[in-house]
């Protein structure tokens, strides 16, 4: 992101009602994920959203891409669970830290299923799109 864009984010005003809107949308997203509700997940995202696994460079674009990301993730790890360990909500969006557990029972990112349990830490940033009143993306750091 260009320096001027970051400065603009730092200067973004923040009203209490916008905080509640962002917080409620993140809760809706989280509940939809727990319920394996792909349509509910996608409804929290701007139409031009981008999902990105930052460390690998994998990207999924738009609602179709987000649905594909979640379908593939939930197929590969049907019992995946995100245990929230930290969260920050502000006018720029939501940043969460979680402990992830699950069982690798399907192909994921070109890797065949191992059948093994996985556990790892993750930080996920949900940038806020104030025009769309939805999340612009999900940037995942493992």
mmCIF file with all atom_site columns, C-alpha atoms in Angstrom:
data_model
loop_
_atom_site.group_PDB
_atom_site.id
_atom_site.type_symbol
_atom_site.label_atom_id
_atom_site.label_alt_id
_atom_site.label_comp_id
_atom_site.label_asym_id
_atom_site.label_entity_id
_atom_site.label_seq_id
_atom_site.pdbx_PDB_ins_code
_atom_site.Cartn_x
_atom_site.Cartn_y
_atom_site.Cartn_z
_atom_site.occupancy
_atom_site.B_iso_or_equiv
_atom_site.pdbx_formal_charge
_atom_site.auth_seq_id
_atom_site.auth_comp_id
_atom_site.auth_asym_id
_atom_site.auth_atom_id
_atom_site.pdbx_PDB_model_num
ATOM 1   C CA . UNK A 1 1   ? 0.000   0.000   0.000  1.00 0.00 ? 1   UNK A CA 1
ATOM 2   C CA . UNK A 1 2   ? 1.311   3.428   -0.909 1.00 0.00 ? 2   UNK A CA 1
ATOM 3   C CA . UNK A 1 3   ? 2.405   5.756   1.932  1.00 0.00 ? 3   UNK A CA 1
ATOM 4   C CA . UNK A 1 4   ? -0.318  8.340   1.182  1.00 0.00 ? 4   UNK A CA 1
ATOM 5   C CA . UNK A 1 5   ? -3.006  5.650   1.375  1.00 0.00 ? 5   UNK A CA 1
ATOM 6   C CA . UNK A 1 6   ? -1.699  4.528   4.770  1.00 0.00 ? 6   UNK A CA 1
ATOM 7   C CA . UNK A 1 7   ? -1.686  8.112   6.047  1.00 0.00 ? 7   UNK A CA 1
ATOM 8   C CA . UNK A 1 8   ? -5.296  8.455   4.874  1.00 0.00 ? 8   UNK A CA 1
ATOM 9   C CA . UNK A 1 9   ? -6.187  5.326   6.874  1.00 0.00 ? 9   UNK A CA 1
ATOM 10  C CA . UNK A 1 10  ? -4.515  6.774   9.968  1.00 0.00 ? 10  UNK A CA 1
ATOM 11  C CA . UNK A 1 11  ? -6.556  9.954   9.627  1.00 0.00 ? 11  UNK A CA 1
ATOM 12  C CA . UNK A 1 12  ? -9.894  8.195   9.135  1.00 0.00 ? 12  UNK A CA 1
ATOM 13  C CA . UNK A 1 13  ? -12.528 9.570   11.508 1.00 0.00 ? 13  UNK A CA 1
ATOM 14  C CA . UNK A 1 14  ? -14.381 7.076   13.598 1.00 0.00 ? 14  UNK A CA 1
ATOM 15  C CA . UNK A 1 15  ? -17.882 7.389   14.982 1.00 0.00 ? 15  UNK A CA 1
ATOM 16  C CA . UNK A 1 16  ? -19.373 5.115   17.637 1.00 0.00 ? 16  UNK A CA 1
ATOM 17  C CA . UNK A 1 17  ? -22.114 3.934   15.266 1.00 0.00 ? 17  UNK A CA 1
ATOM 18  C CA . UNK A 1 18  ? -19.524 2.916   12.668 1.00 0.00 ? 18  UNK A CA 1
ATOM 19  C CA . UNK A 1 19  ? -17.622 0.968   15.334 1.00 0.00 ? 19  UNK A CA 1
ATOM 20  C CA . UNK A 1 20  ? -20.821 -0.909  16.189 1.00 0.00 ? 20  UNK A CA 1
ATOM 21  C CA . UNK A 1 21  ? -21.476 -1.554  12.483 1.00 0.00 ? 21  UNK A CA 1
ATOM 22  C CA . UNK A 1 22  ? -17.982 -2.987  11.924 1.00 0.00 ? 22  UNK A CA 1
ATOM 23  C CA . UNK A 1 23  ? -18.166 -5.037  15.119 1.00 0.00 ? 23  UNK A CA 1
ATOM 24  C CA . UNK A 1 24  ? -21.605 -6.441  14.249 1.00 0.00 ? 24  UNK A CA 1
ATOM 25  C CA . UNK A 1 25  ? -20.480 -7.352  10.731 1.00 0.00 ? 25  UNK A CA 1
ATOM 26  C CA . UNK A 1 26  ? -17.382 -9.150  12.072 1.00 0.00 ? 26  UNK A CA 1
ATOM 27  C CA . UNK A 1 27  ? -19.603 -11.075 14.504 1.00 0.00 ? 27  UNK A CA 1
ATOM 28  C CA . UNK A 1 28  ? -21.925 -11.999 11.621 1.00 0.00 ? 28  UNK A CA 1
ATOM 29  C CA . UNK A 1 29  ? -18.907 -13.185 9.612  1.00 0.00 ? 29  UNK A CA 1
ATOM 30  C CA . UNK A 1 30  ? -17.569 -15.230 12.520 1.00 0.00 ? 30  UNK A CA 1
ATOM 31  C CA . UNK A 1 31  ? -20.925 -16.880 13.223 1.00 0.00 ? 31  UNK A CA 1
ATOM 32  C CA . UNK A 1 32  ? -21.399 -17.699 9.535  1.00 0.00 ? 32  UNK A CA 1
ATOM 33  C CA . UNK A 1 33  ? -17.953 -19.321 9.518  1.00 0.00 ? 33  UNK A CA 1
ATOM 34  C CA . UNK A 1 34  ? -18.794 -21.407 12.597 1.00 0.00 ? 34  UNK A CA 1
ATOM 35  C CA . UNK A 1 35  ? -22.065 -22.477 10.947 1.00 0.00 ? 35  UNK A CA 1
ATOM 36  C CA . UNK A 1 36  ? -20.319 -23.259 7.612  1.00 0.00 ? 36  UNK A CA 1
ATOM 37  C CA . UNK A 1 37  ? -22.654 -20.745 5.940  1.00 0.00 ? 37  UNK A CA 1
ATOM 38  C CA . UNK A 1 38  ? -20.819 -19.739 2.749  1.00 0.00 ? 38  UNK A CA 1
ATOM 39  C CA . UNK A 1 39  ? -23.568 -17.339 1.601  1.00 0.00 ? 39  UNK A CA 1
ATOM 40  C CA . UNK A 1 40  ? -23.534 -15.697 5.029  1.00 0.00 ? 40  UNK A CA 1
ATOM 41  C CA . UNK A 1 41  ? -19.761 -15.288 4.873  1.00 0.00 ? 41  UNK A CA 1
ATOM 42  C CA . UNK A 1 42  ? -19.859 -13.781 1.396  1.00 0.00 ? 42  UNK A CA 1
ATOM 43  C CA . UNK A 1 43  ? -22.612 -11.357 2.445  1.00 0.00 ? 43  UNK A CA 1
ATOM 44  C CA . UNK A 1 44  ? -20.141 -9.646  4.808  1.00 0.00 ? 44  UNK A CA 1
ATOM 45  C CA . UNK A 1 45  ? -17.743 -8.851  1.948  1.00 0.00 ? 45  UNK A CA 1
ATOM 46  C CA . UNK A 1 46  ? -17.570 -6.122  -0.683 1.00 0.00 ? 46  UNK A CA 1
ATOM 47  C CA . UNK A 1 47  ? -18.222 -7.430  -4.196 1.00 0.00 ? 47  UNK A CA 1
ATOM 48  C CA . UNK A 1 48  ? -14.608 -6.781  -5.224 1.00 0.00 ? 48  UNK A CA 1
ATOM 49  C CA . UNK A 1 49  ? -13.141 -8.440  -2.116 1.00 0.00 ? 49  UNK A CA 1
ATOM 50  C CA . UNK A 1 50  ? -9.801  -10.218 -2.174 1.00 0.00 ? 50  UNK A CA 1
ATOM 51  C CA . UNK A 1 51  ? -8.792  -13.170 -0.002 1.00 0.00 ? 51  UNK A CA 1
ATOM 52  C CA . UNK A 1 52  ? -5.060  -13.532 0.359  1.00 0.00 ? 52  UNK A CA 1
ATOM 53  C CA . UNK A 1 53  ? -2.728  -15.938 2.131  1.00 0.00 ? 53  UNK A CA 1
ATOM 54  C CA . UNK A 1 54  ? 0.080   -13.437 2.451  1.00 0.00 ? 54  UNK A CA 1
ATOM 55  C CA . UNK A 1 55  ? 2.914   -15.899 3.078  1.00 0.00 ? 55  UNK A CA 1
ATOM 56  C CA . UNK A 1 56  ? 2.149   -17.996 -0.031 1.00 0.00 ? 56  UNK A CA 1
ATOM 57  C CA . UNK A 1 57  ? 0.703   -15.379 -2.374 1.00 0.00 ? 57  UNK A CA 1
ATOM 58  C CA . UNK A 1 58  ? -2.490  -17.383 -2.974 1.00 0.00 ? 58  UNK A CA 1
ATOM 59  C CA . UNK A 1 59  ? -5.394  -15.062 -3.860 1.00 0.00 ? 59  UNK A CA 1
ATOM 60  C CA . UNK A 1 60  ? -9.120  -15.421 -4.461 1.00 0.00 ? 60  UNK A CA 1
ATOM 61  C CA . UNK A 1 61  ? -10.989 -12.429 -5.916 1.00 0.00 ? 61  UNK A CA 1
ATOM 62  C CA . UNK A 1 62  ? -14.594 -11.275 -5.710 1.00 0.00 ? 62  UNK A CA 1
ATOM 63  C CA . UNK A 1 63  ? -17.583 -13.042 -4.180 1.00 0.00 ? 63  UNK A CA 1
ATOM 64  C CA . UNK A 1 64  ? -16.984 -16.078 -6.391 1.00 0.00 ? 64  UNK A CA 1
ATOM 65  C CA . UNK A 1 65  ? -13.381 -16.290 -5.233 1.00 0.00 ? 65  UNK A CA 1
ATOM 66  C CA . UNK A 1 66  ? -14.339 -15.888 -1.563 1.00 0.00 ? 66  UNK A CA 1
ATOM 67  C CA . UNK A 1 67  ? -16.928 -18.666 -1.891 1.00 0.00 ? 67  UNK A CA 1
ATOM 68  C CA . UNK A 1 68  ? -14.315 -20.893 -3.555 1.00 0.00 ? 68  UNK A CA 1
ATOM 69  C CA . UNK A 1 69  ? -11.791 -20.118 -0.787 1.00 0.00 ? 69  UNK A CA 1
ATOM 70  C CA . UNK A 1 70  ? -14.247 -21.106 1.947  1.00 0.00 ? 70  UNK A CA 1
ATOM 71  C CA . UNK A 1 71  ? -15.555 -24.151 0.104  1.00 0.00 ? 71  UNK A CA 1
ATOM 72  C CA . UNK A 1 72  ? -12.001 -25.438 -0.399 1.00 0.00 ? 72  UNK A CA 1
ATOM 73  C CA . UNK A 1 73  ? -10.940 -24.620 3.177  1.00 0.00 ? 73  UNK A CA 1
ATOM 74  C CA . UNK A 1 74  ? -13.997 -26.211 4.790  1.00 0.00 ? 74  UNK A CA 1
ATOM 75  C CA . UNK A 1 75  ? -13.692 -29.279 2.553  1.00 0.00 ? 75  UNK A CA 1
ATOM 76  C CA . UNK A 1 76  ? -10.002 -29.724 3.385  1.00 0.00 ? 76  UNK A CA 1
ATOM 77  C CA . UNK A 1 77  ? -10.553 -29.098 7.120  1.00 0.00 ? 77  UNK A CA 1
ATOM 78  C CA . UNK A 1 78  ? -14.219 -29.887 7.859  1.00 0.00 ? 78  UNK A CA 1
ATOM 79  C CA . UNK A 1 79  ? -13.694 -29.648 11.619 1.00 0.00 ? 79  UNK A CA 1
ATOM 80  C CA . UNK A 1 80  ? -11.643 -26.432 11.484 1.00 0.00 ? 80  UNK A CA 1
ATOM 81  C CA . UNK A 1 81  ? -12.065 -24.237 14.546 1.00 0.00 ? 81  UNK A CA 1
ATOM 82  C CA . UNK A 1 82  ? -10.838 -20.701 15.173 1.00 0.00 ? 82  UNK A CA 1
ATOM 83  C CA . UNK A 1 83  ? -10.316 -19.939 18.861 1.00 0.00 ? 83  UNK A CA 1
ATOM 84  C CA . UNK A 1 84  ? -10.093 -16.144 19.112 1.00 0.00 ? 84  UNK A CA 1
ATOM 85  C CA . UNK A 1 85  ? -7.171  -14.991 21.278 1.00 0.00 ? 85  UNK A CA 1
ATOM 86  C CA . UNK A 1 86  ? -7.085  -11.258 20.479 1.00 0.00 ? 86  UNK A CA 1
ATOM 87  C CA . UNK A 1 87  ? -9.023  -8.688  18.471 1.00 0.00 ? 87  UNK A CA 1
ATOM 88  C CA . UNK A 1 88  ? -8.740  -5.014  17.533 1.00 0.00 ? 88  UNK A CA 1
ATOM 89  C CA . UNK A 1 89  ? -11.589 -3.103  15.902 1.00 0.00 ? 89  UNK A CA 1
ATOM 90  C CA . UNK A 1 90  ? -11.142 0.364   14.451 1.00 0.00 ? 90  UNK A CA 1
ATOM 91  C CA . UNK A 1 91  ? -12.130 2.563   11.514 1.00 0.00 ? 91  UNK A CA 1
ATOM 92  C CA . UNK A 1 92  ? -9.666  0.663   9.324  1.00 0.00 ? 92  UNK A CA 1
ATOM 93  C CA . UNK A 1 93  ? -11.342 -2.695  10.000 1.00 0.00 ? 93  UNK A CA 1
ATOM 94  C CA . UNK A 1 94  ? -10.796 -5.687  12.250 1.00 0.00 ? 94  UNK A CA 1
ATOM 95  C CA . UNK A 1 95  ? -7.605  -7.530  13.121 1.00 0.00 ? 95  UNK A CA 1
ATOM 96  C CA . UNK A 1 96  ? -7.977  -10.843 14.913 1.00 0.00 ? 96  UNK A CA 1
ATOM 97  C CA . UNK A 1 97  ? -5.531  -13.358 16.295 1.00 0.00 ? 97  UNK A CA 1
ATOM 98  C CA . UNK A 1 98  ? -6.651  -16.947 16.706 1.00 0.00 ? 98  UNK A CA 1
ATOM 99  C CA . UNK A 1 99  ? -5.495  -20.459 17.431 1.00 0.00 ? 99  UNK A CA 1
ATOM 100 C CA . UNK A 1 100 ? -6.636  -22.756 14.630 1.00 0.00 ? 100 UNK A CA 1
ATOM 101 C CA . UNK A 1 101 ? -7.225  -26.482 14.988 1.00 0.00 ? 101 UNK A CA 1
ATOM 102 C CA . UNK A 1 102 ? -8.589  -29.047 12.574 1.00 0.00 ? 102 UNK A CA 1
ATOM 103 C CA . UNK A 1 103 ? -7.976  -32.257 10.683 1.00 0.00 ? 103 UNK A CA 1
ATOM 104 C CA . UNK A 1 104 ? -6.540  -32.215 7.158  1.00 0.00 ? 104 UNK A CA 1
ATOM 105 C CA . UNK A 1 105 ? -8.951  -34.570 5.376  1.00 0.00 ? 105 UNK A CA 1
ATOM 106 C CA . UNK A 1 106 ? -9.024  -33.028 1.880  1.00 0.00 ? 106 UNK A CA 1
ATOM 107 C CA . UNK A 1 107 ? -6.675  -31.409 -0.631 1.00 0.00 ? 107 UNK A CA 1
ATOM 108 C CA . UNK A 1 108 ? -5.645  -27.831 0.198  1.00 0.00 ? 108 UNK A CA 1
ATOM 109 C CA . UNK A 1 109 ? -3.459  -25.531 -1.895 1.00 0.00 ? 109 UNK A CA 1
ATOM 110 C CA . UNK A 1 110 ? -2.230  -28.430 -3.999 1.00 0.00 ? 110 UNK A CA 1
ATOM 111 C CA . UNK A 1 111 ? -1.358  -30.601 -1.007 1.00 0.00 ? 111 UNK A CA 1
ATOM 112 C CA . UNK A 1 112 ? -3.079  -33.927 -0.618 1.00 0.00 ? 112 UNK A CA 1
ATOM 113 C CA . UNK A 1 113 ? -4.838  -34.728 2.646  1.00 0.00 ? 113 UNK A CA 1
ATOM 114 C CA . UNK A 1 114 ? -2.657  -36.121 5.409  1.00 0.00 ? 114 UNK A CA 1
ATOM 115 C CA . UNK A 1 115 ? -5.421  -37.112 7.818  1.00 0.00 ? 115 UNK A CA 1
ATOM 116 C CA . UNK A 1 116 ? -3.378  -35.435 10.547 1.00 0.00 ? 116 UNK A CA 1
ATOM 117 C CA . UNK A 1 117 ? -4.524  -32.931 13.140 1.00 0.00 ? 117 UNK A CA 1
ATOM 118 C CA . UNK A 1 118 ? -3.196  -29.409 12.650 1.00 0.00 ? 118 UNK A CA 1
ATOM 119 C CA . UNK A 1 119 ? -2.773  -26.564 15.103 1.00 0.00 ? 119 UNK A CA 1
ATOM 120 C CA . UNK A 1 120 ? -1.308  -23.162 14.317 1.00 0.00 ? 120 UNK A CA 1
ATOM 121 C CA . UNK A 1 121 ? -1.595  -19.469 15.083 1.00 0.00 ? 121 UNK A CA 1
ATOM 122 C CA . UNK A 1 122 ? -3.095  -17.033 12.612 1.00 0.00 ? 122 UNK A CA 1
ATOM 123 C CA . UNK A 1 123 ? -3.565  -13.281 12.321 1.00 0.00 ? 123 UNK A CA 1
ATOM 124 C CA . UNK A 1 124 ? -6.337  -12.146 9.993  1.00 0.00 ? 124 UNK A CA 1
ATOM 125 C CA . UNK A 1 125 ? -6.911  -8.573  8.901  1.00 0.00 ? 125 UNK A CA 1
ATOM 126 C CA . UNK A 1 126 ? -10.347 -7.564  7.593  1.00 0.00 ? 126 UNK A CA 1
ATOM 127 C CA . UNK A 1 127 ? -9.922  -4.090  6.011  1.00 0.00 ? 127 UNK A CA 1
ATOM 128 C CA . UNK A 1 128 ? -13.131 -2.035  6.135  1.00 0.00 ? 128 UNK A CA 1
ATOM 129 C CA . UNK A 1 129 ? -14.590 -0.650  2.910  1.00 0.00 ? 129 UNK A CA 1
ATOM 130 C CA . UNK A 1 130 ? -16.584 2.391   4.110  1.00 0.00 ? 130 UNK A CA 1
ATOM 131 C CA . UNK A 1 131 ? -18.340 2.859   0.757  1.00 0.00 ? 131 UNK A CA 1
ATOM 132 C CA . UNK A 1 132 ? -19.566 -0.739  0.533  1.00 0.00 ? 132 UNK A CA 1
ATOM 133 C CA . UNK A 1 133 ? -20.115 -0.982  4.331  1.00 0.00 ? 133 UNK A CA 1
ATOM 134 C CA . UNK A 1 134 ? -18.518 -4.428  4.082  1.00 0.00 ? 134 UNK A CA 1
ATOM 135 C CA . UNK A 1 135 ? -15.052 -5.934  4.464  1.00 0.00 ? 135 UNK A CA 1
ATOM 136 C CA . UNK A 1 136 ? -12.781 -5.264  1.487  1.00 0.00 ? 136 UNK A CA 1
ATOM 137 C CA . UNK A 1 137 ? -10.687 -8.370  1.969  1.00 0.00 ? 137 UNK A CA 1
ATOM 138 C CA . UNK A 1 138 ? -9.319  -10.945 4.297  1.00 0.00 ? 138 UNK A CA 1
ATOM 139 C CA . UNK A 1 139 ? -5.534  -10.989 4.587  1.00 0.00 ? 139 UNK A CA 1
ATOM 140 C CA . UNK A 1 140 ? -4.339  -14.104 6.422  1.00 0.00 ? 140 UNK A CA 1
ATOM 141 C CA . UNK A 1 141 ? -0.929  -14.375 8.105  1.00 0.00 ? 141 UNK A CA 1
ATOM 142 C CA . UNK A 1 142 ? 0.071   -17.830 9.350  1.00 0.00 ? 142 UNK A CA 1
#
